[in-house]
Short mmCIF file of C-alpha atoms in Angstrom, two decimals:
data_model
loop_
_atom_site.label_atom_id
_atom_site.label_comp_id
_atom_site.label_asym_id
_atom_site.label_seq_id
_atom_site.Cartn_x
_atom_site.Cartn_y
_atom_site.Cartn_z
CA MET A 135 111.13 106.86 114.67
CA LYS A 136 110.92 105.90 111.32
CA SER A 137 107.23 105.03 111.29
CA SER A 138 106.88 108.69 112.83
CA LEU A 139 109.05 110.36 110.47
CA ASP A 140 107.06 108.72 107.41
CA LYS A 141 104.03 110.20 108.96
CA LEU A 142 105.50 113.88 109.76
CA GLU A 143 106.67 113.93 106.12
CA ARG A 144 103.37 113.06 104.85
CA LYS A 145 101.32 115.83 106.60
CA LEU A 146 104.21 118.07 105.29
CA GLY A 147 104.28 117.19 101.73
CA TYR A 148 108.37 116.90 101.79
CA SER A 149 110.59 113.76 102.21
CA PHE A 150 113.62 114.24 104.50
CA LYS A 151 117.17 113.14 102.53
CA ASP A 152 118.48 113.45 106.20
CA PRO A 153 116.54 112.53 108.69
CA GLU A 154 118.43 113.51 111.05
CA LEU A 155 117.36 117.25 110.13
CA ALA A 156 114.31 116.50 110.62
CA VAL A 157 114.88 115.10 114.25
CA LEU A 158 116.80 118.19 115.18
CA ALA A 159 114.15 120.85 114.14
CA LEU A 160 111.53 118.44 116.40
CA THR A 161 114.12 118.90 118.95
CA HIS A 162 113.25 121.36 122.21
CA ARG A 163 116.22 122.97 123.82
CA SER A 164 114.55 121.34 126.94
CA TYR A 165 115.06 117.76 126.11
CA GLY A 166 119.10 117.89 126.07
CA GLY A 167 121.82 118.27 123.93
CA ARG A 168 121.71 119.45 120.52
CA ASN A 169 118.30 121.20 119.83
CA ASN A 170 116.44 123.21 117.23
CA GLU A 171 117.29 126.90 118.19
CA ARG A 172 119.84 127.10 115.31
CA LEU A 173 117.66 125.79 112.32
CA GLU A 174 114.82 128.13 114.20
CA PHE A 175 117.08 131.12 113.57
CA LEU A 176 117.65 129.70 109.39
CA GLY A 177 113.84 129.07 109.12
CA ASP A 178 112.66 132.49 110.50
CA SER A 179 114.57 134.59 108.01
CA ILE A 180 113.56 132.14 105.30
CA VAL A 181 110.04 132.44 106.07
CA ASN A 182 109.59 136.04 106.54
CA PHE A 183 111.91 136.25 103.04
CA LEU A 184 109.70 133.82 101.25
CA ILE A 185 106.02 135.34 102.33
CA ALA A 186 107.74 138.62 101.02
CA GLU A 187 108.51 137.64 97.54
CA ASP A 188 104.88 136.02 97.22
CA LEU A 189 103.50 139.74 98.32
CA PHE A 190 105.83 141.31 96.15
CA GLN A 191 104.97 139.50 93.39
CA ARG A 192 101.12 138.97 94.06
CA PHE A 193 99.87 142.67 94.97
CA PRO A 194 102.48 144.62 92.29
CA GLU A 195 100.47 148.04 93.83
CA ALA A 196 100.60 147.58 97.16
CA ARG A 197 103.05 150.30 99.02
CA GLU A 198 106.10 149.11 101.55
CA GLY A 199 103.72 149.89 104.85
CA GLN A 200 100.97 147.64 102.95
CA LEU A 201 103.17 144.71 102.46
CA SER A 202 105.29 144.74 105.73
CA ARG A 203 101.60 144.45 107.77
CA LEU A 204 100.40 141.41 105.19
CA ARG A 205 103.97 139.88 105.96
CA ALA A 206 103.88 140.51 109.82
CA ARG A 207 100.13 138.98 109.81
CA MET A 208 101.66 135.39 107.67
CA VAL A 209 104.79 135.29 109.90
CA ARG A 210 103.40 136.31 113.48
CA GLY A 211 103.46 133.32 116.00
CA GLN A 212 99.76 133.04 116.13
CA THR A 213 99.76 132.41 112.30
CA LEU A 214 103.04 129.46 112.53
CA ALA A 215 101.11 128.13 115.37
CA GLU A 216 98.41 127.47 113.40
CA LEU A 217 99.86 126.09 110.85
CA ALA A 218 101.71 123.38 113.29
CA ARG A 219 98.33 122.46 114.39
CA GLU A 220 97.00 121.67 111.40
CA PHE A 221 99.84 119.17 110.96
CA GLY A 222 99.46 117.93 114.38
CA LEU A 223 103.07 119.04 114.70
CA GLY A 224 102.36 119.03 118.64
CA ASP A 225 102.79 115.00 118.37
CA PHE A 226 106.40 114.55 116.98
CA LEU A 227 107.78 117.28 119.70
CA LEU A 228 110.58 116.09 121.43
CA LEU A 229 110.67 117.78 124.42
CA GLY A 230 111.96 117.41 127.96
CA SER A 231 109.38 116.12 131.14
CA GLY A 232 108.41 119.49 132.37
CA GLU A 233 107.69 120.86 128.98
CA LEU A 234 105.62 117.52 128.74
CA LYS A 235 104.29 118.31 132.08
CA SER A 236 103.20 121.86 131.57
CA GLY A 237 101.84 121.10 128.28
CA GLY A 238 104.81 122.26 125.66
CA PHE A 239 103.24 120.55 122.81
CA ARG A 240 100.44 123.13 123.03
CA ARG A 241 102.30 126.15 123.75
CA GLU A 242 102.21 128.29 120.63
CA SER A 243 105.53 129.72 121.19
CA ILE A 244 107.28 125.98 120.94
CA LEU A 245 104.91 125.22 118.03
CA ALA A 246 105.71 128.60 116.17
CA ASP A 247 108.91 127.96 116.69
CA VAL A 248 109.26 124.36 115.30
CA VAL A 249 107.79 125.52 112.00
CA GLU A 250 110.81 127.97 111.37
CA ALA A 251 112.98 124.84 112.69
CA LEU A 252 111.53 122.46 109.98
CA LEU A 253 111.92 124.99 106.91
CA GLY A 254 115.35 125.50 108.25
CA ALA A 255 115.66 122.29 108.10
CA ILE A 256 114.12 121.84 104.53
CA TYR A 257 116.70 124.43 103.50
CA LEU A 258 119.59 122.94 104.46
CA ASP A 259 118.16 119.26 103.28
CA SER A 260 117.23 120.29 99.53
CA GLY A 261 117.45 124.30 99.09
CA MET A 262 115.46 127.64 98.85
CA ASP A 263 113.32 126.41 95.50
CA ALA A 264 111.85 123.23 98.25
CA CYS A 265 111.27 125.72 100.92
CA ARG A 266 109.46 127.96 98.69
CA GLU A 267 107.39 125.23 97.15
CA ARG A 268 106.56 124.16 100.78
CA VAL A 269 105.82 127.83 102.12
CA GLN A 270 103.52 128.58 98.50
CA THR A 271 101.45 125.36 99.51
CA TRP A 272 101.27 125.79 103.40
CA TYR A 273 100.19 129.39 103.07
CA ALA A 274 97.63 128.96 100.19
CA SER A 275 95.05 129.38 101.35
CA ARG A 276 95.92 132.16 103.87
CA LEU A 277 97.52 134.22 101.09
CA SER A 278 94.25 133.82 98.49
CA THR A 279 92.08 135.77 100.84
CA LEU A 280 94.69 138.70 101.47
CA SER A 281 93.91 142.04 100.45
CA VAL A 282 95.85 145.39 100.94
CA THR A 283 92.54 147.27 101.86
CA ASP A 284 91.70 144.80 104.72
CA GLN A 285 91.89 147.13 107.97
CA HIS A 286 92.47 144.27 109.70
CA ASN A 287 95.95 143.32 107.91
CA LYS A 288 96.73 146.53 110.27
CA ASP A 289 97.83 145.99 113.53
CA PRO A 290 95.98 147.76 116.33
CA LYS A 291 98.20 150.62 117.36
CA THR A 292 98.08 151.47 114.04
CA ARG A 293 94.56 151.22 113.35
CA LEU A 294 94.13 153.44 116.63
CA GLN A 295 96.20 155.92 115.48
CA GLU A 296 94.20 156.16 112.16
CA HIS A 297 91.11 155.97 113.98
CA LEU A 298 92.11 158.98 116.78
CA GLN A 299 94.20 160.74 113.09
CA SER A 300 90.60 160.45 111.50
CA ARG A 301 88.46 162.65 114.13
CA GLN A 302 91.10 164.96 114.91
CA GLN A 303 91.83 164.05 118.29
CA LYS A 304 95.09 163.65 120.32
CA LEU A 305 97.12 160.58 119.19
CA PRO A 306 97.35 157.53 122.32
CA ASP A 307 100.41 157.94 124.88
CA TYR A 308 101.90 154.57 126.28
CA GLU A 309 103.22 153.96 129.43
CA LEU A 310 105.09 150.89 130.81
CA LEU A 311 103.66 149.91 133.85
CA SER A 312 105.62 147.21 135.00
CA ILE A 313 108.13 144.21 133.82
CA GLU A 314 107.29 141.10 135.89
CA GLY A 315 109.37 137.54 136.16
CA LYS A 316 112.98 136.68 135.37
CA ALA A 317 114.94 137.75 132.46
CA HIS A 318 113.73 134.53 129.96
CA ALA A 319 109.93 134.69 131.27
CA GLN A 320 108.94 138.37 131.55
CA THR A 321 105.39 140.31 131.45
CA PHE A 322 105.19 143.22 130.69
CA ARG A 323 102.34 145.91 131.41
CA VAL A 324 101.32 149.02 129.55
CA CYS A 325 98.42 151.17 129.88
CA CYS A 326 96.99 153.18 126.29
CA HIS A 327 95.87 156.70 127.60
CA VAL A 328 93.37 158.15 124.48
CA GLU A 329 91.49 161.28 125.69
CA GLY A 330 88.35 161.01 126.87
CA LEU A 331 88.57 157.19 127.38
CA ALA A 332 89.29 155.16 130.25
CA ASP A 333 93.01 153.57 130.30
CA SER A 334 93.24 150.60 128.29
CA GLU A 335 95.85 147.75 130.09
CA GLY A 336 97.74 145.29 128.04
CA LYS A 337 100.13 142.49 129.04
CA GLY A 338 102.51 140.29 126.65
CA SER A 339 106.32 138.96 126.45
CA SER A 340 107.48 142.15 125.44
CA ARG A 341 106.50 145.66 125.36
CA ARG A 342 105.37 145.48 121.79
CA ILE A 343 102.81 142.82 122.27
CA ALA A 344 101.91 144.74 125.51
CA GLU A 345 101.23 147.72 123.80
CA GLN A 346 99.71 145.89 121.14
CA GLN A 347 97.10 144.64 123.48
CA SER A 348 96.48 147.86 125.21
CA ALA A 349 96.13 149.54 121.80
CA LEU A 350 93.37 146.94 120.91
CA LYS A 351 91.30 147.07 124.34
CA ALA A 352 90.93 150.99 123.23
CA LEU A 353 89.96 150.20 119.94
CA ILE A 354 87.37 148.00 121.73
CA SER A 355 86.17 150.26 124.23
CA LEU A 356 85.77 153.57 121.26
CA GLY A 357 83.55 150.67 119.15
CA VAL A 358 85.45 150.10 116.49
CA GLU A 359 84.95 147.17 114.70
CA VAL A 360 88.01 143.96 115.14
CA GLU A 361 89.22 140.67 113.95
CA ALA A 362 87.82 138.38 116.14
#
C-alpha cells in the first residue's frame, strides 16, 4: 500500500503526514467498515468555499449571480470527476466487489466524491492553507479560462429563460412526469414545455438535473448554440 500511496501523493502534489487519512478518503462505503462519506461532506464545503474565494478575488466586478454560476461550473460532479480522471484516482479506490464488477472506479459520482474526500483529508492533515494551495493548483487551467460574460457559464434553464425573455415569449413550464427506482437510486423524468416547440424530456438522478437536461434539449431544438 505504501508504494501505491507514494504514487498517489505524487499525482496529487501532496504528501500526507497521516497516511490513514488518505486511505480513508479512498474507501467507498461498499468496501465495508469506515468509509469516506464524512470526509466527502467536509471536502464539499471546502472546495465550494475555496472556489468562491478565488472567484471573488479574480472577478472584483462580477455580480453575485455571475459568481454563483461560475462556482457551480467548477464544483459540479462532472468537473470533479474530470479532475479525478486526470489523477487516475480510479486506480486507487477501495471498492466492494459489487462496485468493482459494475465499474464503480469509472462512475462519475464516485470519482467526484473521492476528490472531495481527499480535500477533507488534506484539511485534517494540514489545514486550510494546504487545501487552498492544492485547489488553486488543481484548478489553475480551468480558472484561467473563465469569463463572467461567457454564456456557457450559465446553466441550461437560465439560458433558456433568458433566450425566451429576449424574444418576449412565455417562460418555459417544467412538468414532473415520473420518479422511478428505489429511494437510493431514483431516476426523475421531466418534460419542458415551450410555446410553439415540441416538448423536451430530460432524465436525471434528481429533479433539478432532469429539468436542466430537458432545458438543454429545448435549447438545441431552438437552434441555440450549446456547450459540447
